[in-house]
Coordinates of C-alpha atoms in Angstrom, one line a residue:
M277 CA 62.9 -47.0 -20.3
A278 CA 61.8 -46.7 -24.2
L279 CA 61.5 -50.3 -24.5
K280 CA 58.3 -51.5 -26.4
A281 CA 56.2 -54.6 -27.7
G282 CA 55.0 -55.2 -31.1
I283 CA 51.6 -56.6 -31.6
V284 CA 51.8 -59.2 -34.7
G285 CA 49.8 -61.7 -36.3
L286 CA 48.1 -62.4 -39.6
P287 CA 45.8 -60.1 -41.0
N288 CA 42.1 -60.2 -39.4
V289 CA 43.2 -61.9 -36.0
G290 CA 42.1 -59.1 -33.9
K291 CA 45.4 -57.2 -33.6
S292 CA 43.9 -53.5 -34.3
T293 CA 41.1 -54.1 -32.0
L294 CA 43.3 -55.4 -29.1
F295 CA 45.4 -52.4 -29.7
N296 CA 42.5 -50.3 -29.5
A297 CA 41.5 -51.7 -26.4
I298 CA 44.9 -51.7 -25.0
T299 CA 45.4 -47.8 -25.7
N300 CA 41.8 -47.1 -25.7
S301 CA 42.6 -45.4 -29.0
H302 CA 40.9 -45.5 -32.5
V303 CA 42.9 -46.9 -35.0
E304 CA 41.3 -48.4 -38.2
A305 CA 40.2 -52.1 -37.5
A306 CA 38.7 -53.1 -40.8
N307 CA 37.6 -56.5 -42.1
Y308 CA 40.3 -56.8 -44.9
P309 CA 44.0 -57.3 -44.9
F310 CA 46.5 -54.6 -44.5
A311 CA 44.2 -52.1 -42.8
T312 CA 47.1 -51.1 -40.6
I313 CA 49.9 -50.2 -42.9
K314 CA 52.0 -47.9 -40.5
P315 CA 52.7 -49.2 -37.1
N316 CA 50.4 -47.1 -34.5
T317 CA 52.2 -46.5 -31.2
G318 CA 50.2 -46.5 -27.9
V319 CA 51.6 -45.6 -24.6
V320 CA 49.6 -47.6 -21.8
S321 CA 49.8 -47.3 -18.2
V322 CA 51.1 -50.4 -16.3
P323 CA 48.3 -51.6 -13.7
D324 CA 50.0 -51.5 -10.3
T325 CA 47.8 -51.8 -7.0
R326 CA 51.0 -50.7 -5.2
L327 CA 50.8 -47.3 -6.7
D328 CA 47.1 -47.2 -5.5
F329 CA 47.7 -48.2 -2.1
L330 CA 50.6 -45.5 -1.8
A331 CA 48.4 -42.7 -3.1
D332 CA 45.5 -43.8 -0.5
M333 CA 48.3 -43.2 2.2
F334 CA 50.3 -40.3 1.2
H335 CA 47.2 -38.3 -0.6
P336 CA 49.3 -36.8 -3.2
K337 CA 48.2 -34.2 -5.5
K338 CA 49.0 -36.3 -8.5
K339 CA 49.5 -40.0 -9.0
T340 CA 51.5 -41.2 -12.0
P341 CA 51.8 -44.7 -13.2
A342 CA 54.6 -46.4 -15.0
T343 CA 54.4 -46.6 -18.6
F344 CA 54.9 -48.9 -21.5
E345 CA 54.7 -48.8 -25.4
F346 CA 52.8 -51.1 -27.8
Y347 CA 53.1 -51.1 -31.7
D348 CA 50.4 -52.2 -33.9
I349 CA 52.1 -53.7 -36.8
A350 CA 50.6 -54.5 -40.1
G351 CA 49.3 -58.3 -40.8
L352 CA 51.9 -60.6 -42.2
V353 CA 51.2 -63.1 -45.1
K354 CA 53.1 -66.0 -46.4
G355 CA 56.2 -64.9 -48.4
A356 CA 56.8 -61.8 -46.2
S357 CA 60.6 -62.7 -45.7
K358 CA 60.4 -62.4 -49.6
G359 CA 58.8 -59.1 -49.6
E360 CA 55.2 -60.5 -50.2
G361 CA 52.2 -58.4 -49.2
L362 CA 53.7 -55.7 -46.6
G363 CA 56.4 -58.0 -45.8
N364 CA 59.3 -55.6 -45.8
Q365 CA 57.3 -53.2 -43.6
F366 CA 56.1 -55.7 -41.2
L367 CA 59.8 -57.1 -40.5
A368 CA 61.1 -53.6 -40.4
A369 CA 58.6 -52.8 -37.8
I370 CA 59.4 -55.9 -35.7
R371 CA 63.1 -55.1 -35.8
E372 CA 62.3 -52.0 -34.0
C373 CA 60.4 -53.7 -31.1
D374 CA 61.9 -55.5 -27.9
A375 CA 59.5 -58.1 -27.6
I376 CA 56.6 -59.7 -29.6
C377 CA 53.0 -60.2 -28.5
E378 CA 51.6 -62.5 -31.3
V379 CA 47.8 -62.6 -31.5
V380 CA 46.5 -65.8 -32.8
R381 CA 42.8 -66.4 -33.8
C382 CA 41.0 -68.7 -31.9
F383 CA 37.5 -68.3 -32.9
D384 CA 35.0 -69.2 -35.9
S385 CA 33.2 -66.3 -37.8
N386 CA 31.6 -66.4 -41.1
D387 CA 31.7 -62.6 -40.9
I388 CA 35.4 -62.1 -40.5
I389 CA 37.6 -63.2 -43.3
H390 CA 40.6 -65.5 -42.7
V391 CA 43.4 -65.2 -45.2
E392 CA 43.8 -69.0 -45.3
N393 CA 40.1 -69.5 -45.1
T394 CA 40.1 -71.7 -42.2
V395 CA 41.1 -71.1 -38.5
N396 CA 43.9 -73.1 -37.6
P397 CA 46.2 -71.7 -34.8
A398 CA 48.9 -74.1 -35.1
R399 CA 49.3 -73.4 -38.8
D400 CA 49.2 -69.5 -38.3
I401 CA 51.9 -69.6 -35.7
E402 CA 54.0 -71.8 -38.0
T403 CA 53.3 -69.3 -40.7
I404 CA 54.9 -66.2 -38.7
D405 CA 57.6 -68.6 -37.3
L406 CA 58.7 -69.6 -40.8
E407 CA 58.7 -65.8 -42.2
L408 CA 60.7 -64.4 -39.2
A409 CA 63.0 -67.7 -39.5
M410 CA 63.7 -67.1 -43.0
S411 CA 64.6 -63.4 -42.9
D412 CA 66.9 -64.5 -39.7
Y413 CA 68.4 -67.2 -42.0
E414 CA 69.4 -64.7 -44.6
A415 CA 70.9 -62.5 -42.2
V416 CA 72.9 -65.3 -40.5
N417 CA 74.1 -66.5 -43.9
N418 CA 75.6 -62.9 -44.7
R419 CA 77.2 -62.8 -41.3
I420 CA 78.9 -66.3 -41.6
A421 CA 80.4 -65.2 -45.0
K422 CA 81.7 -62.2 -43.6
L423 CA 83.2 -63.9 -40.5
E424 CA 84.2 -67.3 -42.1
P425 CA 87.6 -66.0 -43.6
K426 CA 88.6 -64.2 -40.4
A427 CA 87.7 -67.6 -38.4
K428 CA 89.6 -69.9 -40.8
I429 CA 92.6 -67.7 -42.0
A430 CA 93.1 -65.1 -39.4
K431 CA 92.1 -67.1 -36.5
D432 CA 90.2 -64.2 -35.1
K433 CA 89.1 -65.1 -31.5
T434 CA 85.6 -63.4 -31.7
A435 CA 85.0 -64.8 -35.2
I436 CA 85.7 -68.3 -33.9
Y437 CA 83.4 -67.7 -31.0
E438 CA 80.6 -66.1 -33.2
M439 CA 80.9 -69.1 -35.9
A440 CA 80.3 -71.5 -33.2
I441 CA 76.8 -69.8 -32.5
L442 CA 76.0 -69.0 -36.0
K443 CA 76.5 -72.4 -37.7
P444 CA 74.1 -74.2 -35.3
L445 CA 71.6 -71.3 -36.0
Q446 CA 71.9 -71.5 -39.7
T447 CA 71.0 -75.0 -39.5
W448 CA 68.2 -74.5 -37.1
L449 CA 66.5 -71.4 -38.8
G450 CA 66.9 -73.2 -42.2
E451 CA 64.4 -75.6 -41.0
G452 CA 62.0 -72.6 -40.3
K453 CA 62.4 -72.7 -36.4
S454 CA 62.7 -69.6 -34.2
A455 CA 66.0 -69.0 -33.0
R456 CA 64.8 -68.2 -29.5
V457 CA 64.5 -72.1 -29.1
C458 CA 67.5 -73.6 -30.7
P459 CA 68.5 -76.4 -28.6
E460 CA 72.4 -76.4 -29.7
L461 CA 73.3 -73.2 -28.0
S462 CA 74.1 -72.6 -24.3
H463 CA 72.6 -69.9 -22.3
E464 CA 75.9 -68.0 -22.5
Q465 CA 75.7 -68.2 -26.3
M466 CA 71.9 -67.2 -26.4
V467 CA 72.8 -64.2 -24.3
Y468 CA 75.6 -63.2 -26.9
A469 CA 73.3 -63.8 -29.8
R470 CA 70.5 -61.5 -28.4
K471 CA 72.9 -58.8 -27.8
N472 CA 74.8 -58.9 -31.0
F473 CA 72.9 -60.6 -33.8
F474 CA 69.5 -58.8 -33.6
L475 CA 67.6 -61.7 -35.0
L476 CA 63.7 -61.2 -35.3
S477 CA 63.0 -64.9 -34.2
M478 CA 65.3 -64.3 -31.3
K479 CA 62.9 -61.7 -29.6
P480 CA 61.0 -62.8 -26.2
I481 CA 57.5 -63.5 -27.3
I482 CA 54.0 -63.8 -25.6
Y483 CA 51.0 -65.6 -27.2
V484 CA 47.8 -63.8 -27.3
A485 CA 45.0 -66.2 -27.9
N486 CA 41.9 -64.3 -29.4
V487 CA 39.0 -66.5 -28.2
A488 CA 35.5 -66.0 -28.9
D489 CA 33.5 -64.5 -26.1
T490 CA 31.3 -67.7 -25.7
D491 CA 34.8 -69.6 -25.0
Y492 CA 36.1 -67.0 -22.6
A493 CA 34.6 -68.5 -19.5
D494 CA 35.4 -72.2 -20.7
L495 CA 38.9 -72.2 -21.9
E496 CA 39.4 -75.9 -20.8
N497 CA 36.9 -77.0 -23.6
C498 CA 38.4 -74.4 -26.2
A499 CA 40.3 -76.5 -28.4
Y500 CA 41.8 -73.6 -30.4
Y501 CA 43.2 -72.0 -27.1
Q502 CA 44.6 -75.2 -25.8
T503 CA 46.5 -75.7 -28.8
V504 CA 48.1 -72.0 -28.6
R505 CA 48.8 -72.8 -24.8
M506 CA 50.8 -76.1 -25.6
I507 CA 52.7 -74.5 -28.3
A508 CA 53.7 -71.6 -25.9
D509 CA 54.6 -74.3 -23.0
S510 CA 56.9 -76.1 -25.5
Q511 CA 58.9 -72.7 -26.0
G512 CA 58.7 -71.7 -22.5
A513 CA 56.6 -68.9 -23.3
E514 CA 53.4 -67.3 -21.6
C515 CA 50.1 -67.7 -23.4
I516 CA 47.4 -65.2 -22.6
P517 CA 43.4 -65.7 -23.4
V518 CA 41.7 -62.8 -24.5
S519 CA 38.4 -62.1 -26.4
C520 CA 39.6 -58.8 -28.1
E521 CA 35.9 -57.7 -28.5
I522 CA 35.1 -58.0 -24.7
E523 CA 38.5 -56.3 -24.0
Y524 CA 37.6 -53.4 -26.1
E525 CA 33.9 -53.2 -24.2
I526 CA 35.9 -53.4 -20.9
S527 CA 38.2 -50.6 -22.1
Q528 CA 35.3 -48.4 -22.4
L529 CA 34.3 -48.6 -18.8
E530 CA 35.7 -47.1 -15.6
G531 CA 35.4 -47.4 -12.1
E532 CA 32.4 -49.5 -10.5
E533 CA 31.1 -50.1 -14.0
K534 CA 34.4 -51.9 -14.8
D535 CA 34.5 -54.0 -11.6
E536 CA 31.2 -55.2 -12.1
F537 CA 31.6 -56.1 -15.8
L538 CA 34.8 -58.1 -14.7
A539 CA 32.8 -59.5 -11.9
S540 CA 30.2 -60.9 -14.3
L541 CA 32.9 -62.7 -16.1
G542 CA 34.2 -64.1 -13.2
A543 CA 37.5 -62.2 -13.3
K544 CA 39.5 -60.0 -11.0
E545 CA 41.4 -58.2 -13.7
S546 CA 41.1 -57.9 -17.5
G547 CA 42.9 -60.0 -20.0
L548 CA 44.7 -56.9 -21.3
D549 CA 45.9 -55.7 -17.8
K550 CA 47.7 -59.4 -17.6
L551 CA 49.0 -59.0 -21.1
I552 CA 50.4 -55.2 -20.3
K553 CA 52.0 -56.6 -17.2
A554 CA 53.4 -59.7 -18.9
A555 CA 55.0 -57.7 -21.6
Y556 CA 56.4 -55.5 -19.0
H557 CA 58.1 -58.1 -17.2
L558 CA 59.1 -60.1 -20.3
L559 CA 61.6 -57.5 -21.0
A560 CA 62.9 -57.5 -17.5
L561 CA 61.4 -54.1 -16.4
R562 CA 60.8 -53.5 -13.0
T563 CA 59.1 -50.5 -10.9
F564 CA 60.5 -48.5 -8.1
F565 CA 58.3 -45.6 -6.3
T566 CA 58.7 -42.0 -5.3
C567 CA 56.2 -40.7 -2.7
G568 CA 55.3 -37.2 -1.2
E569 CA 52.6 -34.5 -0.9
D570 CA 53.1 -33.5 -4.5
E571 CA 53.1 -36.8 -6.2
C572 CA 53.2 -40.6 -6.2
R573 CA 55.0 -41.9 -9.0
A574 CA 55.8 -45.3 -10.4
W575 CA 59.1 -45.3 -12.3
T576 CA 60.4 -48.0 -14.8
F577 CA 63.9 -49.4 -14.6
K578 CA 65.7 -52.5 -16.1
E579 CA 66.5 -55.1 -13.7
G580 CA 70.1 -54.9 -12.4
M581 CA 70.3 -51.0 -12.7
S582 CA 72.3 -49.4 -9.9
A583 CA 70.6 -46.9 -7.5
P584 CA 72.5 -43.8 -9.3
E585 CA 71.1 -45.2 -12.5
C586 CA 67.6 -45.1 -11.3
A587 CA 68.1 -41.8 -9.9
G588 CA 69.0 -40.5 -13.3
I589 CA 65.8 -41.7 -14.6
I590 CA 64.3 -39.1 -12.6
H591 CA 66.7 -36.4 -13.5
T592 CA 70.3 -36.6 -14.9
D593 CA 71.5 -34.4 -12.1
F594 CA 70.4 -37.1 -9.5
Q595 CA 72.7 -39.4 -11.2
K596 CA 75.8 -36.9 -11.4
G597 CA 75.6 -35.8 -7.6
F598 CA 74.2 -39.0 -6.4
I599 CA 75.1 -39.5 -2.7
K600 CA 72.8 -42.0 -1.4
A601 CA 69.4 -43.5 -1.6
E602 CA 67.0 -44.1 1.3
V603 CA 65.0 -47.1 0.4
Y604 CA 62.5 -49.2 2.0
D605 CA 60.5 -52.2 0.7
F606 CA 56.7 -51.7 -0.4
E607 CA 55.6 -54.6 1.3
D608 CA 57.3 -53.6 4.7
L609 CA 55.4 -50.5 4.5
K610 CA 52.2 -52.3 3.6
A611 CA 52.6 -54.6 6.6
L612 CA 53.7 -51.9 9.1
G613 CA 51.1 -49.3 8.1
S614 CA 53.2 -46.0 7.7
E615 CA 56.5 -44.5 7.0
S616 CA 57.3 -43.8 10.7
A617 CA 56.6 -47.5 11.6
V618 CA 58.9 -48.6 8.9
K619 CA 61.7 -46.3 10.4
E620 CA 60.9 -47.7 13.8
A621 CA 61.2 -51.1 12.9
G622 CA 64.9 -50.4 11.1
K623 CA 63.4 -51.4 7.9
L624 CA 64.5 -47.8 6.2
R625 CA 67.9 -48.5 4.5
Q626 CA 70.8 -46.1 3.5
E627 CA 72.1 -47.4 0.1
G628 CA 75.1 -46.2 -1.7
K629 CA 76.1 -46.2 -5.5
E630 CA 76.7 -50.1 -5.8
Y631 CA 73.2 -51.0 -4.6
R632 CA 71.2 -52.7 -7.3
M633 CA 67.5 -51.4 -7.2
K634 CA 64.8 -54.1 -6.5
D635 CA 61.1 -54.2 -7.6
G636 CA 58.9 -52.5 -5.2
D637 CA 61.5 -49.9 -3.6
V638 CA 60.3 -46.8 -2.2
C639 CA 63.1 -44.3 -2.6
F640 CA 64.2 -40.8 -1.7
F641 CA 67.6 -40.1 -3.4
R642 CA 69.7 -37.5 -2.0
F643 CA 72.1 -35.8 -4.2
N644 CA 74.5 -32.6 -4.5
V645 CA 75.4 -30.8 -7.9
T646 CA 77.9 -28.1 -7.6
K647 CA 78.0 -25.6 -10.4

């Protein structure tokens, strides 16, 4: 699954530090605007305790987690939709992403410049919303200009249907508001718009509140964080608090050292692990497993995919010659303690071509390809 999330935000909000922590890589993280000019791509492992459990049970030679891509995108400034700063590059990079992780600065510092000279999370979110909305507004206007004659004169059914979606979007976007929260559209119209209009402000979003390390353990009293959380709640979006500097420190640790550091923060998992999993699920990505002596592996699939389609993720021959899938649920294995116990309890199922895979399925695919 080649779906990816773009890390966006104003300059100097902590995007590149966050990206470094997520990918444990070392892109430039400088204290001035536009330190990141080309999108940096990072492939990250999706944290999954189920895979660890399976590896402990099967003792494979290799353990392979599911992966997910993040893009670190150049900082946006006011006027990006009109080409200001690196606006055109910023918008083009977002267009290539399937979801947005918007980093919002929620800390004060005399050492790190803010492009507006003051810290104001609501204003910063509004700035990005406005620039994406204005870019979409232009795109919607262009589409309306092409479709209007078809709808009015030719009475084209598709054009008429699209115009009923585009007109409310035109008004909403013209007010600088994100398409993803347009109240005039039905669920069906939203699904159609996402699939056909490719609007930037309609992409699913997660807000990442970058708080000071001193506020991380006391978020209830962090006014900046609470502002971002309330905005996210109003949009039905998720807000994940992180301290990018702390997360980068955590990313340098392994094993017991990492666990001890997290324990000292009163956390079971890092904010970045939460972000990776949240971005993964935001795009309706799910995981199935294959297990054996050679390898235990987590495979990424899109919710709703059939068993043959998931078999094809492993190898195209598996899909072409698909016969059946032998499937059991991870939770049944965990509860019963072994594969043999799963079989004895009648929990191992034989599934055919119509089966829709579920998150947590442990599978063995049977196939036959004649040459």
